[in-house]
PDB file of C-alpha atoms in Angstrom:
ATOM      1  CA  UNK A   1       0.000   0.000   0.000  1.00 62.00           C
ATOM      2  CA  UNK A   2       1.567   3.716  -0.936  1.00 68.00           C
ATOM      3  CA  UNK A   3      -0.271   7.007   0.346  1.00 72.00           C
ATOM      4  CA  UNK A   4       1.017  10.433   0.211  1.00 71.00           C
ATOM      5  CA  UNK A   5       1.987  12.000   3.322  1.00 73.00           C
ATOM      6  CA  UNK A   6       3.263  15.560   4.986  1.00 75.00           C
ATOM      7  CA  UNK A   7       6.352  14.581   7.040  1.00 78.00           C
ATOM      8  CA  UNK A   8       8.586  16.841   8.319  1.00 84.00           C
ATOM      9  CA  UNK A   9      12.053  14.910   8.131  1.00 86.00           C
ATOM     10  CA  UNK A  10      14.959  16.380  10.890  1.00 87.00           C
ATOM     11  CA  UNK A  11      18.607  15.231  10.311  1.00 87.00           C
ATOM     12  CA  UNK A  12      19.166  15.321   7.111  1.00 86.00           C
ATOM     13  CA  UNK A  13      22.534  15.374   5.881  1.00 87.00           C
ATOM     14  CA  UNK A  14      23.178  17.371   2.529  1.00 81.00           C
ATOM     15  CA  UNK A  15      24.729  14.377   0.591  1.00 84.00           C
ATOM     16  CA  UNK A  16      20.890  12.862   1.530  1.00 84.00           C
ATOM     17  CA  UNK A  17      19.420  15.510  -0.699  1.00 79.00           C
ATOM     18  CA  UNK A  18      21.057  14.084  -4.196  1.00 81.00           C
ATOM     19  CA  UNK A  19      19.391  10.666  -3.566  1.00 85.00           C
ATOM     20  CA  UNK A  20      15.458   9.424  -4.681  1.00 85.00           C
ATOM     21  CA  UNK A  21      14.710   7.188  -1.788  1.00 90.00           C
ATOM     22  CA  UNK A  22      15.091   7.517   1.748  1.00 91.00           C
ATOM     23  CA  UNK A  23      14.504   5.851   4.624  1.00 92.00           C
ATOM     24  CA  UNK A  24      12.950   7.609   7.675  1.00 92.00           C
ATOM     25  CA  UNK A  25      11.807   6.646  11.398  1.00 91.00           C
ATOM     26  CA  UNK A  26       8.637   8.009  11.920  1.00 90.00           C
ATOM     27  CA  UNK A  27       8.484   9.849  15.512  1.00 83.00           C
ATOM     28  CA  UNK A  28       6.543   7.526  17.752  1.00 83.00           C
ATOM     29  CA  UNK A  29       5.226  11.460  19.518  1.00 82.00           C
ATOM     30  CA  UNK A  30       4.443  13.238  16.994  1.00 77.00           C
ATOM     31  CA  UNK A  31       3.115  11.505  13.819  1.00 77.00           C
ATOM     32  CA  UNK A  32       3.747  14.172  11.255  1.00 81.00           C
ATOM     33  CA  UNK A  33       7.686  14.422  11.592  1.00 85.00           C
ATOM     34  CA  UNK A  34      10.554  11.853  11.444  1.00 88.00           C
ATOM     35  CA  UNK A  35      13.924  11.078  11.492  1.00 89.00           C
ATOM     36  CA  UNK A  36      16.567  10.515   8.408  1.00 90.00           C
ATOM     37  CA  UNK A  37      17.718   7.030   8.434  1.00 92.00           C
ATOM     38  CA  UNK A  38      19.437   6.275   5.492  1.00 91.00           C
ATOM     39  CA  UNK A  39      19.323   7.445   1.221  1.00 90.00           C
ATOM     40  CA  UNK A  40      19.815   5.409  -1.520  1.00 90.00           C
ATOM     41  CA  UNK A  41      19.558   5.090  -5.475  1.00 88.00           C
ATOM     42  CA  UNK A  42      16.818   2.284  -5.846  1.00 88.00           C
ATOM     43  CA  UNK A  43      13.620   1.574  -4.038  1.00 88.00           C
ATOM     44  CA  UNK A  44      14.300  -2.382  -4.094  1.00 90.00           C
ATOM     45  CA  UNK A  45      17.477  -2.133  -1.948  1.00 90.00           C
ATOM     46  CA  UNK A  46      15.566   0.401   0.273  1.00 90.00           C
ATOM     47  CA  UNK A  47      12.806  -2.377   0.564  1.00 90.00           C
ATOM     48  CA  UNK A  48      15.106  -4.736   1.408  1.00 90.00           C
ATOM     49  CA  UNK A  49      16.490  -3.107   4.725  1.00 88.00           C
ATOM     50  CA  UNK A  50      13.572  -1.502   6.033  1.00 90.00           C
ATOM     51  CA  UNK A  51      12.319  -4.860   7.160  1.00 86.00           C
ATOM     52  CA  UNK A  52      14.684  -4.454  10.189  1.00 84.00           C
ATOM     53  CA  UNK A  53      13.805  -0.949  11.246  1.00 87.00           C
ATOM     54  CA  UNK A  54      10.952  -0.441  13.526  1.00 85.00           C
ATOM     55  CA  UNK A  55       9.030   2.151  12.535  1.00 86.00           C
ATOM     56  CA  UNK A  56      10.236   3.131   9.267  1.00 88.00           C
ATOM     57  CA  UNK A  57       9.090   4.448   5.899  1.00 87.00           C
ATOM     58  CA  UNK A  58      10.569   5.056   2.231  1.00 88.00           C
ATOM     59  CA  UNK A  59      10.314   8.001   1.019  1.00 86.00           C
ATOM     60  CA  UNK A  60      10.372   7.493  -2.510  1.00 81.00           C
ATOM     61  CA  UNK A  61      10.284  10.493  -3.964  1.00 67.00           C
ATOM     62  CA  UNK A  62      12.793  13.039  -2.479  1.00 60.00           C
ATOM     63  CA  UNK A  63      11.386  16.691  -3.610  1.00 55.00           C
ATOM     64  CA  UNK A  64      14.706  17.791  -2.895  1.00 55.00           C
ATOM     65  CA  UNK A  65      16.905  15.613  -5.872  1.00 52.00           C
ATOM     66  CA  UNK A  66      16.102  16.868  -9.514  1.00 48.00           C
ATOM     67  CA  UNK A  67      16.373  12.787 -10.468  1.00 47.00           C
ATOM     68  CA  UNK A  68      13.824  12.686 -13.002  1.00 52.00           C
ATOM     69  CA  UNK A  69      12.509  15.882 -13.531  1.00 56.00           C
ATOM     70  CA  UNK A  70      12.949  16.932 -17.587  1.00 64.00           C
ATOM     71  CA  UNK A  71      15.416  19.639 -18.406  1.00 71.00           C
ATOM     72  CA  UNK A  72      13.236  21.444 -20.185  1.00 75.00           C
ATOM     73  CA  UNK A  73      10.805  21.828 -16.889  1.00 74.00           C
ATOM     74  CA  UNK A  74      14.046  23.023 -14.927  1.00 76.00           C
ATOM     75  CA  UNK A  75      14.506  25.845 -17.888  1.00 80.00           C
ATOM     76  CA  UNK A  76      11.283  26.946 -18.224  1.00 83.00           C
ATOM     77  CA  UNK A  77      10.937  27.590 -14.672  1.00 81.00           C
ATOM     78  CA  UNK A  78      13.936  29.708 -14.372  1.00 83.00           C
ATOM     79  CA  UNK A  79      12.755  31.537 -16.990  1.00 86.00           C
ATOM     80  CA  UNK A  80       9.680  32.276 -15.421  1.00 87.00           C
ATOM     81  CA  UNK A  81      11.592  32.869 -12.458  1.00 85.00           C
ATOM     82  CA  UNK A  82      13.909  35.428 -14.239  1.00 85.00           C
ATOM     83  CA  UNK A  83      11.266  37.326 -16.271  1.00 88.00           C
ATOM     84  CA  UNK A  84       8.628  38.101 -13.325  1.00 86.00           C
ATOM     85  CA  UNK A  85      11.597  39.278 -11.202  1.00 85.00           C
ATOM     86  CA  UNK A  86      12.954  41.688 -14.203  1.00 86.00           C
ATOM     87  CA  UNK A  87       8.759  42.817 -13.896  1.00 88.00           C
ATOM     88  CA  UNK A  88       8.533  43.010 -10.505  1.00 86.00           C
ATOM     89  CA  UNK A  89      12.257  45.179 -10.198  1.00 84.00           C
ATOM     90  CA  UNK A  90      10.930  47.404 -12.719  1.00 86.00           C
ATOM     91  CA  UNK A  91       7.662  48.297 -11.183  1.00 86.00           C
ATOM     92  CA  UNK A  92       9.039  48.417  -7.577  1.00 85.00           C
ATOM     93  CA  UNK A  93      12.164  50.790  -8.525  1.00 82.00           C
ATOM     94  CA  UNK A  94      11.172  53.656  -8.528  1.00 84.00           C
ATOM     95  CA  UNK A  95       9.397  53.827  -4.889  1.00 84.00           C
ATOM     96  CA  UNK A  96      12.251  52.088  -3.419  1.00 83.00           C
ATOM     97  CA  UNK A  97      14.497  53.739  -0.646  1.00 87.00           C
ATOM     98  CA  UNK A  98      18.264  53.131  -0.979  1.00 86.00           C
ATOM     99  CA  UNK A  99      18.333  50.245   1.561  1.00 85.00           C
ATOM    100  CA  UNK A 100      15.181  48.771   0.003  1.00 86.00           C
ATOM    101  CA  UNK A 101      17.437  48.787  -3.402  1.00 85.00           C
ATOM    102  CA  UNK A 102      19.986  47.261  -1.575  1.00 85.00           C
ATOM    103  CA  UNK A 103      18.097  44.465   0.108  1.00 86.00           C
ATOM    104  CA  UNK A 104      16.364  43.690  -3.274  1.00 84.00           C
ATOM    105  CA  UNK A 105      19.867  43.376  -4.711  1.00 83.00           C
ATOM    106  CA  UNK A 106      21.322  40.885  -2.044  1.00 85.00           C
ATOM    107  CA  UNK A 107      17.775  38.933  -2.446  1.00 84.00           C
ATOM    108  CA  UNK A 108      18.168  38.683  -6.294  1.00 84.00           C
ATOM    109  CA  UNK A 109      22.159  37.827  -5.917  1.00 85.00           C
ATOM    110  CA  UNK A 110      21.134  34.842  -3.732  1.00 83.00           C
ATOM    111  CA  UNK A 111      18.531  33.648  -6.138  1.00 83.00           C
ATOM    112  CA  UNK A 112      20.949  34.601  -8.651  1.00 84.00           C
ATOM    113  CA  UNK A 113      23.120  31.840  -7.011  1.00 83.00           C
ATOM    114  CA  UNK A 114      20.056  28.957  -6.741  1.00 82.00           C
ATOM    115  CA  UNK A 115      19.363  29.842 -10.564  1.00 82.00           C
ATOM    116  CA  UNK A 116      23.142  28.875 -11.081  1.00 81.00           C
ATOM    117  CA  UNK A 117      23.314  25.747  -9.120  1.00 77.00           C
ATOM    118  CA  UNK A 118      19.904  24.470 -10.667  1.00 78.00           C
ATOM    119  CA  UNK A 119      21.501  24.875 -14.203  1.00 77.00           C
ATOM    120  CA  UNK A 120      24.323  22.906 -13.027  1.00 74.00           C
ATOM    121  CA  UNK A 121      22.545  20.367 -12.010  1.00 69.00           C
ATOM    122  CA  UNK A 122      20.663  20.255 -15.326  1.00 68.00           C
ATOM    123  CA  UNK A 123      24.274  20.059 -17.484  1.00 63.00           C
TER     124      UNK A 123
END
């Protein structure tokens, strides 16, 4: 049996986040969180251990990995991305303080850097 659930996962290491599956303990207090177990690349080998982990749960599609998702998705999105920010900077400019301007700028540099690392990802 699958079903689609809102878990909030805690201890997740970043090399976790470039894997599909994942193993997870759910919390025996509070049902809607858990705890990383384990990541790996297929969902049989994942089957395969959680048989020995008491409360566990596979996870089998990791929002966080791009595994999967078509190129072509990843572009058009940070296109979308990158136009509606060029909109919104142009209709926001000119009532915007110097700090404001500078704040904006930091916020785009960061997603400036995300944009990057997504196309990398996508090479």
């Amino acid at each position: 049996m699958e079903t689609e659930a809102n878990l909030m996962i805690k201890g997740v290491p970043a090399y976790a986040l470039e894997h599909p599956v994942w193993i997870v303990r759910v919390d025996e207090l509070h049902q809607d969180s858990a705890w990383y177990f384990g990541c790996y690349e297929t969902e049989e080998y994942a089957k395969a251990i959680i048989t020995d982990i008491h409360r566990a749960v596979i996870v089998k599609r990791n929002p966080s990995a791009a595994v999967g998702v078509p190129r072509e998705s990843i572009e058009k999105l940070i296109k979308q991305y990158q136009d509606g920010q060029k909109k919104y900077e142009e209709a926001i400019e000119p009532f915007m303080t110097e700090k404001q301007t500078a704040e904006l700028n930091r916020s785009i540099s960061m997603c400036d850097v995300i944009i990057n690392d997504l196309k990398d990802l996508i090479k």
